[in-house]
mmCIF file of C-alpha atoms in Angstrom:
data_model
loop_
_atom_site.group_PDB
_atom_site.id
_atom_site.type_symbol
_atom_site.label_atom_id
_atom_site.label_comp_id
_atom_site.label_asym_id
_atom_site.label_seq_id
_atom_site.Cartn_x
_atom_site.Cartn_y
_atom_site.Cartn_z
ATOM 1 C CA MET A 196 238.376 221.321 -7.915
ATOM 2 C CA ALA A 197 241.827 220.444 -6.852
ATOM 3 C CA THR A 198 244.748 220.897 -9.152
ATOM 4 C CA VAL A 199 245.938 217.611 -10.461
ATOM 5 C CA PRO A 200 249.319 216.758 -12.087
ATOM 6 C CA ARG A 201 249.040 214.766 -15.156
ATOM 7 C CA ILE A 202 251.353 213.971 -18.208
ATOM 8 C CA VAL A 203 249.294 215.480 -21.045
ATOM 9 C CA PRO A 204 249.935 213.978 -24.574
ATOM 10 C CA MET A 205 251.762 216.398 -26.783
ATOM 11 C CA ASN A 206 248.665 217.021 -29.005
ATOM 12 C CA GLU A 207 246.410 217.982 -26.059
ATOM 13 C CA MET A 208 246.253 221.269 -24.132
ATOM 14 C CA PRO A 209 246.086 220.968 -20.441
ATOM 15 C CA LYS A 210 242.722 221.571 -18.728
ATOM 16 C CA PRO A 211 242.358 224.343 -16.206
ATOM 17 C CA ASP A 212 242.529 222.052 -13.258
ATOM 18 C CA GLU A 213 245.576 220.121 -14.616
ATOM 19 C CA ILE A 214 249.333 220.751 -14.224
ATOM 20 C CA GLU A 215 251.319 219.827 -17.541
ATOM 21 C CA MET A 216 254.239 217.760 -16.655
ATOM 22 C CA SER A 217 255.602 216.499 -19.991
ATOM 23 C CA ILE A 218 256.348 219.927 -21.632
ATOM 24 C CA GLY A 219 256.494 223.510 -20.812
ATOM 25 C CA TYR A 220 253.055 224.842 -21.668
ATOM 26 C CA PRO A 221 251.429 227.735 -19.949
ATOM 27 C CA CYS A 222 248.164 226.846 -18.263
ATOM 28 C CA VAL A 223 244.897 227.708 -19.935
ATOM 29 C CA SER A 224 243.651 230.044 -17.126
ATOM 30 C CA MET A 225 246.663 232.295 -17.495
ATOM 31 C CA LEU A 226 246.477 232.212 -21.204
ATOM 32 C CA GLU A 227 242.898 233.432 -20.981
ATOM 33 C CA LYS A 228 243.667 236.219 -18.674
ATOM 34 C CA SER A 229 246.729 237.527 -20.603
ATOM 35 C CA SER A 230 244.777 237.214 -23.935
ATOM 36 C CA ARG A 231 241.987 239.420 -22.665
ATOM 37 C CA VAL A 232 244.668 242.104 -21.683
ATOM 38 C CA LEU A 233 246.308 241.894 -25.107
ATOM 39 C CA GLN A 234 242.894 242.051 -26.983
ATOM 40 C CA LYS A 235 242.034 245.234 -25.155
ATOM 41 C CA ALA A 236 245.585 246.621 -25.804
ATOM 42 C CA ALA A 237 245.188 245.859 -29.435
ATOM 43 C CA THR A 238 241.748 247.662 -29.541
ATOM 44 C CA ASP A 239 243.137 250.573 -27.893
ATOM 45 C CA CYS A 240 246.124 250.777 -30.138
ATOM 46 C CA ALA A 241 244.120 250.364 -33.257
ATOM 47 C CA SER A 242 241.743 253.099 -32.352
ATOM 48 C CA LYS A 243 244.631 255.597 -32.567
ATOM 49 C CA SER A 244 244.581 255.659 -36.367
ATOM 50 C CA GLN A 245 247.928 257.485 -37.046
ATOM 51 C CA SER A 246 249.739 255.311 -34.387
ATOM 52 C CA TRP A 247 248.427 252.223 -36.028
ATOM 53 C CA ILE A 248 249.406 253.214 -39.574
ATOM 54 C CA GLU A 249 252.937 253.946 -38.125
ATOM 55 C CA LEU A 250 253.131 250.453 -36.738
ATOM 56 C CA MET A 251 252.638 249.041 -40.173
ATOM 57 C CA GLN A 252 255.981 250.528 -41.072
ATOM 58 C CA TYR A 253 259.596 249.293 -40.588
ATOM 59 C CA GLY A 254 260.767 250.192 -37.072
ATOM 60 C CA PRO A 255 264.004 251.532 -35.544
ATOM 61 C CA GLU A 256 266.972 249.142 -35.384
ATOM 62 C CA ASN A 257 266.856 248.656 -31.484
ATOM 63 C CA GLY A 258 263.074 248.763 -31.367
ATOM 64 C CA ASP A 259 260.595 251.712 -30.870
ATOM 65 C CA GLU A 260 262.228 254.274 -28.382
ATOM 66 C CA MET A 261 258.926 254.762 -26.338
ATOM 67 C CA PHE A 262 258.329 251.087 -26.070
ATOM 68 C CA ARG A 263 261.896 250.525 -24.822
ATOM 69 C CA LYS A 264 261.284 253.168 -22.127
ATOM 70 C CA MET A 265 258.159 251.378 -20.857
ATOM 71 C CA LEU A 266 259.916 248.149 -21.050
ATOM 72 C CA ALA A 267 262.859 249.534 -19.006
ATOM 73 C CA GLU A 268 260.331 250.958 -16.302
ATOM 74 C CA PHE A 269 258.508 247.412 -16.389
ATOM 75 C CA LEU A 270 261.835 245.538 -15.922
ATOM 76 C CA THR A 271 263.018 247.911 -13.203
ATOM 77 C CA ARG A 272 260.069 247.150 -11.110
ATOM 78 C CA GLN A 273 260.153 243.438 -11.790
ATOM 79 C CA TYR A 274 263.966 243.108 -11.036
ATOM 80 C CA GLN A 275 264.053 245.689 -8.414
ATOM 81 C CA SER A 276 267.064 247.104 -9.918
ATOM 82 C CA ASP A 277 267.760 249.728 -12.549
ATOM 83 C CA VAL A 278 267.258 248.991 -16.322
ATOM 84 C CA LEU A 279 268.158 251.612 -18.802
ATOM 85 C CA ALA A 280 266.126 252.033 -21.988
ATOM 86 C CA ASP A 281 269.335 252.850 -24.015
ATOM 87 C CA GLU A 282 270.667 249.381 -23.043
ATOM 88 C CA LEU A 283 267.738 247.394 -24.464
ATOM 89 C CA TYR A 284 267.493 245.904 -27.856
ATOM 90 C CA VAL A 285 264.024 244.495 -28.969
ATOM 91 C CA THR A 286 264.143 240.908 -30.204
ATOM 92 C CA THR A 287 261.576 238.407 -31.489
ATOM 93 C CA GLY A 288 262.265 236.184 -28.351
ATOM 94 C CA ALA A 289 265.095 234.586 -26.318
ATOM 95 C CA SER A 290 265.840 232.010 -28.970
ATOM 96 C CA PHE A 291 266.432 234.526 -31.548
ATOM 97 C CA GLY A 292 268.522 236.553 -29.094
ATOM 98 C CA VAL A 293 270.898 233.560 -28.456
ATOM 99 C CA THR A 294 271.138 232.890 -32.229
ATOM 100 C CA MET A 295 271.619 236.434 -33.203
ATOM 101 C CA LEU A 296 274.537 236.872 -30.813
ATOM 102 C CA GLY A 297 276.136 233.673 -31.965
ATOM 103 C CA VAL A 298 276.021 234.429 -35.663
ATOM 104 C CA THR A 299 276.859 238.108 -35.410
ATOM 105 C CA LEU A 300 279.755 238.086 -32.906
ATOM 106 C CA PHE A 301 281.464 234.669 -33.512
ATOM 107 C CA ALA A 302 283.051 232.793 -36.364
ATOM 108 C CA ALA A 303 282.359 229.169 -37.255
ATOM 109 C CA GLY A 304 284.642 226.938 -35.171
ATOM 110 C CA ASP A 305 284.623 229.403 -32.090
ATOM 111 C CA VAL A 306 283.980 227.856 -28.800
ATOM 112 C CA VAL A 307 280.892 228.301 -26.575
ATOM 113 C CA PHE A 308 280.987 226.919 -22.936
ATOM 114 C CA VAL A 309 277.710 225.497 -21.630
ATOM 115 C CA GLU A 310 276.748 224.328 -18.081
ATOM 116 C CA ASP A 311 276.344 220.564 -17.608
ATOM 117 C CA PRO A 312 273.220 220.086 -17.457
ATOM 118 C CA SER A 313 271.651 222.994 -19.410
ATOM 119 C CA TYR A 314 268.518 223.915 -21.351
ATOM 120 C CA PHE A 315 268.325 221.078 -23.893
ATOM 121 C CA LEU A 316 267.037 223.145 -26.824
ATOM 122 C CA VAL A 317 270.001 225.590 -26.646
ATOM 123 C CA PHE A 318 272.409 223.000 -28.244
ATOM 124 C CA LYS A 319 270.553 223.100 -31.533
ATOM 125 C CA MET A 320 270.746 227.003 -31.614
ATOM 126 C CA LEU A 321 274.447 226.905 -30.951
ATOM 127 C CA GLU A 322 274.990 224.239 -33.654
ATOM 128 C CA MET A 323 273.159 226.482 -36.088
ATOM 129 C CA CYS A 324 275.703 229.251 -35.374
ATOM 130 C CA LYS A 325 278.514 226.648 -36.211
ATOM 131 C CA LEU A 326 280.106 226.958 -32.576
ATOM 132 C CA ASN A 327 281.926 224.210 -30.949
ATOM 133 C CA ILE A 328 280.198 223.360 -27.692
ATOM 134 C CA THR A 329 282.151 222.578 -24.590
ATOM 135 C CA SER A 330 280.280 221.514 -21.337
ATOM 136 C CA VAL A 331 281.380 222.606 -17.870
ATOM 137 C CA PRO A 332 280.459 220.991 -14.655
ATOM 138 C CA THR A 333 278.246 222.564 -12.089
ATOM 139 C CA ASP A 334 277.375 221.800 -8.415
ATOM 140 C CA GLU A 335 274.691 223.082 -5.977
ATOM 141 C CA GLN A 336 275.970 226.695 -6.484
ATOM 142 C CA GLY A 337 275.784 226.640 -10.233
ATOM 143 C CA ILE A 338 278.788 226.553 -12.800
ATOM 144 C CA ILE A 339 282.253 225.941 -11.151
ATOM 145 C CA PRO A 340 284.495 228.781 -11.870
ATOM 146 C CA ALA A 341 287.614 226.725 -11.684
ATOM 147 C CA ALA A 342 286.319 224.220 -14.203
ATOM 148 C CA LEU A 343 285.350 227.060 -16.488
ATOM 149 C CA GLU A 344 288.911 228.586 -16.248
ATOM 150 C CA GLU A 345 290.398 225.229 -17.005
ATOM 151 C CA ALA A 346 288.236 224.606 -19.936
ATOM 152 C CA VAL A 347 288.743 228.147 -21.344
ATOM 153 C CA THR A 348 292.480 227.707 -21.037
ATOM 154 C CA VAL A 349 292.524 224.635 -23.123
ATOM 155 C CA HIS A 350 289.913 225.494 -25.886
ATOM 156 C CA VAL A 351 290.537 229.285 -26.356
ATOM 157 C CA ALA A 352 294.160 228.714 -26.781
ATOM 158 C CA LYS A 353 293.328 226.959 -29.912
ATOM 159 C CA ASN A 354 291.760 230.279 -31.325
ATOM 160 C CA ALA A 355 294.465 232.555 -29.917
ATOM 161 C CA SER A 356 295.921 233.197 -33.265
ATOM 162 C CA ARG A 357 292.621 234.746 -34.600
ATOM 163 C CA PRO A 358 292.977 238.512 -34.237
ATOM 164 C CA LEU A 359 290.275 240.222 -32.433
ATOM 165 C CA THR A 360 288.511 242.991 -34.386
ATOM 166 C CA GLU A 361 285.950 245.763 -33.572
ATOM 167 C CA ASP A 362 283.180 243.602 -35.176
ATOM 168 C CA ARG A 363 284.333 240.360 -33.269
ATOM 169 C CA PRO A 364 285.898 241.599 -29.876
ATOM 170 C CA TYR A 365 285.413 238.250 -28.106
ATOM 171 C CA ARG A 366 287.434 234.933 -28.083
ATOM 172 C CA GLY A 367 284.496 232.744 -26.922
ATOM 173 C CA LEU A 368 280.875 232.585 -25.695
ATOM 174 C CA VAL A 369 279.580 231.442 -22.241
ATOM 175 C CA TYR A 370 276.115 230.442 -22.211
ATOM 176 C CA LEU A 371 274.589 230.501 -18.692
ATOM 177 C CA ILE A 372 271.163 230.338 -16.912
ATOM 178 C CA PRO A 373 272.329 231.931 -13.693
ATOM 179 C CA THR A 374 268.869 232.693 -12.141
ATOM 180 C CA PHE A 375 266.554 229.773 -11.643
ATOM 181 C CA HIS A 376 268.505 227.347 -13.919
ATOM 182 C CA ASN A 377 266.748 225.058 -16.280
ATOM 183 C CA PRO A 378 266.608 222.113 -15.394
ATOM 184 C CA THR A 379 268.037 222.386 -11.898
ATOM 185 C CA GLY A 380 266.204 225.502 -10.557
ATOM 186 C CA ARG A 381 269.411 226.705 -8.812
ATOM 187 C CA CYS A 382 270.734 230.287 -8.688
ATOM 188 C CA LEU A 383 274.487 231.186 -9.295
ATOM 189 C CA ALA A 384 276.144 232.040 -5.964
ATOM 190 C CA ASP A 385 277.042 235.679 -5.257
ATOM 191 C CA GLU A 386 280.674 234.971 -5.014
ATOM 192 C CA ARG A 387 280.694 232.820 -8.180
ATOM 193 C CA CYS A 388 279.034 235.712 -10.104
ATOM 194 C CA LYS A 389 282.076 237.610 -9.572
ATOM 195 C CA GLN A 390 284.420 234.923 -10.328
ATOM 196 C CA ILE A 391 282.783 233.943 -13.571
ATOM 197 C CA ILE A 392 283.129 237.700 -14.677
ATOM 198 C CA ASP A 393 286.596 237.819 -13.745
ATOM 199 C CA VAL A 394 287.257 234.612 -16.064
ATOM 200 C CA ALA A 395 285.434 236.338 -18.813
ATOM 201 C CA ARG A 396 287.432 239.625 -18.513
ATOM 202 C CA LYS A 397 290.663 237.803 -18.352
ATOM 203 C CA HIS A 398 290.030 235.574 -21.370
ATOM 204 C CA LYS A 399 287.929 238.172 -23.531
ATOM 205 C CA LEU A 400 284.684 236.151 -23.420
ATOM 206 C CA LEU A 401 280.940 237.104 -23.825
ATOM 207 C CA ILE A 402 278.575 235.671 -21.302
ATOM 208 C CA ILE A 403 274.822 235.414 -22.472
ATOM 209 C CA CYS A 404 272.599 234.878 -19.597
ATOM 210 C CA ASP A 405 269.299 233.282 -20.364
ATOM 211 C CA ASP A 406 267.163 235.451 -17.879
ATOM 212 C CA VAL A 407 263.746 234.201 -18.951
ATOM 213 C CA TYR A 408 262.764 232.822 -15.607
ATOM 214 C CA ASN A 409 263.693 235.854 -13.425
ATOM 215 C CA PHE A 410 260.193 237.104 -12.843
ATOM 216 C CA TYR A 411 259.279 233.993 -10.915
ATOM 217 C CA TYR A 412 260.994 234.380 -7.530
ATOM 218 C CA PHE A 413 259.100 233.337 -4.375
ATOM 219 C CA THR A 414 260.988 235.617 -1.944
ATOM 220 C CA GLU A 415 260.475 239.184 -1.073
ATOM 221 C CA LYS A 416 263.428 240.322 -3.505
ATOM 222 C CA PRO A 417 264.600 238.676 -6.610
ATOM 223 C CA PRO A 418 268.169 237.200 -7.016
ATOM 224 C CA LYS A 419 270.572 239.872 -8.275
ATOM 225 C CA ARG A 420 271.235 239.379 -11.949
ATOM 226 C CA LEU A 421 274.644 238.440 -13.298
ATOM 227 C CA TYR A 422 274.390 241.595 -15.584
ATOM 228 C CA SER A 423 274.482 243.757 -12.463
ATOM 229 C CA TYR A 424 277.775 242.338 -11.306
ATOM 230 C CA ASP A 425 279.544 243.591 -14.584
ATOM 231 C CA THR A 426 280.244 247.000 -12.942
ATOM 232 C CA ARG A 427 281.162 249.794 -15.481
ATOM 233 C CA THR A 428 283.305 251.641 -12.712
ATOM 234 C CA ASP A 429 285.701 248.570 -12.582
ATOM 235 C CA PRO A 430 289.084 249.335 -14.100
ATOM 236 C CA ASP A 431 288.904 246.135 -16.121
ATOM 237 C CA TYR A 432 285.436 246.633 -17.308
ATOM 238 C CA MET A 433 284.942 245.517 -20.972
ATOM 239 C CA GLY A 434 281.179 244.743 -21.179
ATOM 240 C CA SER A 435 281.307 240.948 -20.806
ATOM 241 C CA VAL A 436 277.635 240.162 -19.995
ATOM 242 C CA VAL A 437 274.292 240.310 -21.910
ATOM 243 C CA SER A 438 270.997 239.520 -20.433
ATOM 244 C CA ASN A 439 268.544 237.722 -22.834
ATOM 245 C CA GLY A 440 264.945 238.178 -21.730
ATOM 246 C CA SER A 441 261.483 237.111 -23.065
ATOM 247 C CA PHE A 442 257.745 237.659 -22.314
ATOM 248 C CA SER A 443 257.097 234.143 -23.339
ATOM 249 C CA LYS A 444 257.074 232.768 -19.740
ATOM 250 C CA VAL A 445 254.334 235.176 -18.446
ATOM 251 C CA LEU A 446 252.327 235.870 -21.641
ATOM 252 C CA PRO A 447 251.218 233.455 -24.524
ATOM 253 C CA PRO A 448 254.329 232.223 -26.173
ATOM 254 C CA GLY A 449 252.707 233.156 -29.418
ATOM 255 C CA ILE A 450 253.748 236.676 -28.617
ATOM 256 C CA ARG A 451 257.274 236.377 -29.983
ATOM 257 C CA LEU A 452 258.811 239.256 -28.132
ATOM 258 C CA GLY A 453 261.977 239.574 -26.066
ATOM 259 C CA TRP A 454 264.876 241.861 -25.460
ATOM 260 C CA LEU A 455 268.689 242.051 -25.023
ATOM 261 C CA GLU A 456 270.184 244.098 -22.192
ATOM 262 C CA ALA A 457 273.588 244.838 -23.328
ATOM 263 C CA PRO A 458 276.641 247.364 -23.113
ATOM 264 C CA HIS A 459 276.451 250.185 -25.707
ATOM 265 C CA LYS A 460 279.301 248.989 -27.796
ATOM 266 C CA LEU A 461 277.648 245.582 -28.343
ATOM 267 C CA LEU A 462 274.445 247.206 -29.240
ATOM 268 C CA ARG A 463 276.251 249.188 -31.961
ATOM 269 C CA LEU A 464 277.443 246.023 -33.453
ATOM 270 C CA LEU A 465 273.943 244.515 -33.546
ATOM 271 C CA ALA A 466 272.197 247.531 -34.954
ATOM 272 C CA TYR A 467 272.891 247.034 -38.713
ATOM 273 C CA ASN A 468 273.367 243.234 -38.643
ATOM 274 C CA GLY A 469 271.370 241.663 -41.540
ATOM 275 C CA LEU A 470 269.614 239.058 -39.221
ATOM 276 C CA ALA A 471 268.810 241.639 -36.646
ATOM 277 C CA LEU A 472 267.240 244.015 -39.400
ATOM 278 C CA ARG A 473 265.011 241.296 -40.503
ATOM 279 C CA GLY A 474 264.022 240.235 -37.003
ATOM 280 C CA ARG A 475 263.045 243.764 -35.717
ATOM 281 C CA ARG A 476 260.833 244.252 -38.781
ATOM 282 C CA ARG A 477 258.626 241.397 -37.522
ATOM 283 C CA THR A 478 257.946 242.932 -34.143
ATOM 284 C CA GLN A 479 256.801 246.536 -35.012
ATOM 285 C CA ALA A 480 253.051 246.009 -34.909
ATOM 286 C CA ILE A 481 253.345 243.888 -31.742
ATOM 287 C CA LEU A 482 255.438 246.562 -30.013
ATOM 288 C CA GLY A 483 252.499 248.880 -30.184
ATOM 289 C CA ILE A 484 250.151 246.327 -28.701
ATOM 290 C CA MET A 485 252.599 245.355 -25.957
ATOM 291 C CA GLY A 486 253.372 249.081 -25.400
ATOM 292 C CA ALA A 487 249.637 249.774 -24.784
ATOM 293 C CA ALA A 488 249.564 246.724 -22.233
ATOM 294 C CA LEU A 489 252.513 248.079 -20.343
ATOM 295 C CA GLU A 490 250.998 251.451 -20.148
ATOM 296 C CA SER A 491 247.856 250.008 -18.571
ATOM 297 C CA GLY A 492 249.737 248.419 -15.747
ATOM 298 C CA GLN A 493 248.061 245.176 -16.203
ATOM 299 C CA LEU A 494 251.140 243.326 -17.254
ATOM 300 C CA ASP A 495 252.430 243.739 -13.715
ATOM 301 C CA GLU A 496 249.317 242.282 -12.320
ATOM 302 C CA ILE A 497 249.694 239.292 -14.665
ATOM 303 C CA VAL A 498 253.206 238.683 -13.358
ATOM 304 C CA VAL A 499 252.213 238.913 -9.774
ATOM 305 C CA GLU A 500 249.282 236.438 -10.281
ATOM 306 C CA SER A 501 251.369 234.111 -12.460
ATOM 307 C CA ARG A 502 254.048 234.019 -9.712
ATOM 308 C CA LEU A 503 251.476 233.017 -7.057
ATOM 309 C CA SER A 504 250.035 230.373 -9.553
ATOM 310 C CA VAL A 505 253.298 228.877 -10.281
ATOM 311 C CA LYS A 506 254.116 228.607 -6.624
ATOM 312 C CA SER A 507 250.962 226.857 -5.778
ATOM 313 C CA GLN A 508 251.229 224.499 -8.641
ATOM 314 C CA MET A 509 254.956 223.703 -7.803
ATOM 315 C CA GLU A 510 253.968 222.733 -4.192
ATOM 316 C CA THR A 511 251.042 220.600 -5.399
ATOM 317 C CA MET A 512 253.569 218.876 -7.758
ATOM 318 C CA LEU A 513 256.122 218.297 -4.989
ATOM 319 C CA GLU A 514 253.394 216.904 -2.614
ATOM 320 C CA THR A 515 252.270 214.497 -5.422
ATOM 321 C CA LEU A 516 255.835 213.335 -6.152
ATOM 322 C CA ALA A 517 256.716 212.797 -2.495
ATOM 323 C CA ALA A 518 253.406 210.837 -2.162
ATOM 324 C CA GLU A 519 253.895 208.555 -5.315
ATOM 325 C CA LEU A 520 257.616 208.013 -5.528
ATOM 326 C CA PRO A 521 259.560 205.511 -3.503
ATOM 327 C CA ARG A 522 261.157 206.735 -0.414
ATOM 328 C CA GLU A 523 264.641 206.190 -1.806
ATOM 329 C CA VAL A 524 264.010 208.883 -4.306
ATOM 330 C CA HIS A 525 265.321 212.340 -3.231
ATOM 331 C CA ILE A 526 263.378 215.324 -4.282
ATOM 332 C CA SER A 527 265.066 218.829 -4.327
ATOM 333 C CA LYS A 528 262.563 221.804 -3.725
ATOM 334 C CA PRO A 529 263.364 224.150 -6.596
ATOM 335 C CA LEU A 530 263.637 227.910 -5.980
ATOM 336 C CA VAL A 531 261.265 228.610 -8.948
ATOM 337 C CA GLY A 532 258.491 227.217 -10.811
ATOM 338 C CA CYS A 533 258.849 227.343 -14.804
ATOM 339 C CA TYR A 534 255.268 227.826 -16.324
ATOM 340 C CA ASN A 535 252.061 228.997 -14.697
#
């Protein structure tokens, strides 16, 4: 049966032959496949009685060391660039990552710069952190560096009198979705990645990249992540970028598991934060299950299958929109699909 786009009411799950167009739900078929993998992983994990008992305890601050090693290997394969286990911090999802950084590293009234447009739910998270939100215009290549520089010059100057400390070494926060932006689907241009980092270093800003869509590239190689442009060998390197990742776009979103990829100095600041300590305690058992799933290699297969499914459904949706909408409506083909 052909896949059919339909706006599904909020209280309904989409059927296997339907594309959800009103909210970001994963499709039922991929939920079923990933759930079977996780069920087997849970059984394998529980069969190792000592390991299972250990998973009932509180875990390490950054997340279980063995899990972080397996996660780093998995991300290295998916990103096609090196990810180091000692730069990973396990979270309970990307939303938690944003909130934790905002609360831990910034004071009420500090400014956060956000692309216009941006992911609509992030504004509530940033408001929870009591940060002042300032929008920065974008174009076809992403956020405009000159516009960010101008906004920073105006707004960060207001906080210039606040002394920087070891606990709060940044004057402001920049929230970006540089790869497969939501809602535009764009990627930040190569030259702009370098320019944005220059602005961050100059003004002592922290950039948090919501990298939750990075697995869904349709080309042979994925786009280079902004985190990779913050080169440690640069003479003015200060650790200006954090990559905020999550499994919720390729696995059931009920698995609340994500990670921060960050410089060592920033990870040290997070390690004993009260919010972080509470968060990591909720993930210890699921780390064992996800670790078993990573070890089996089946998560790599799910990512590949999800990527193909998303591409097919995106093409179906574009064909439907082109057929149903008036000719005057311009439709941009995105570089990525969001959910599978």
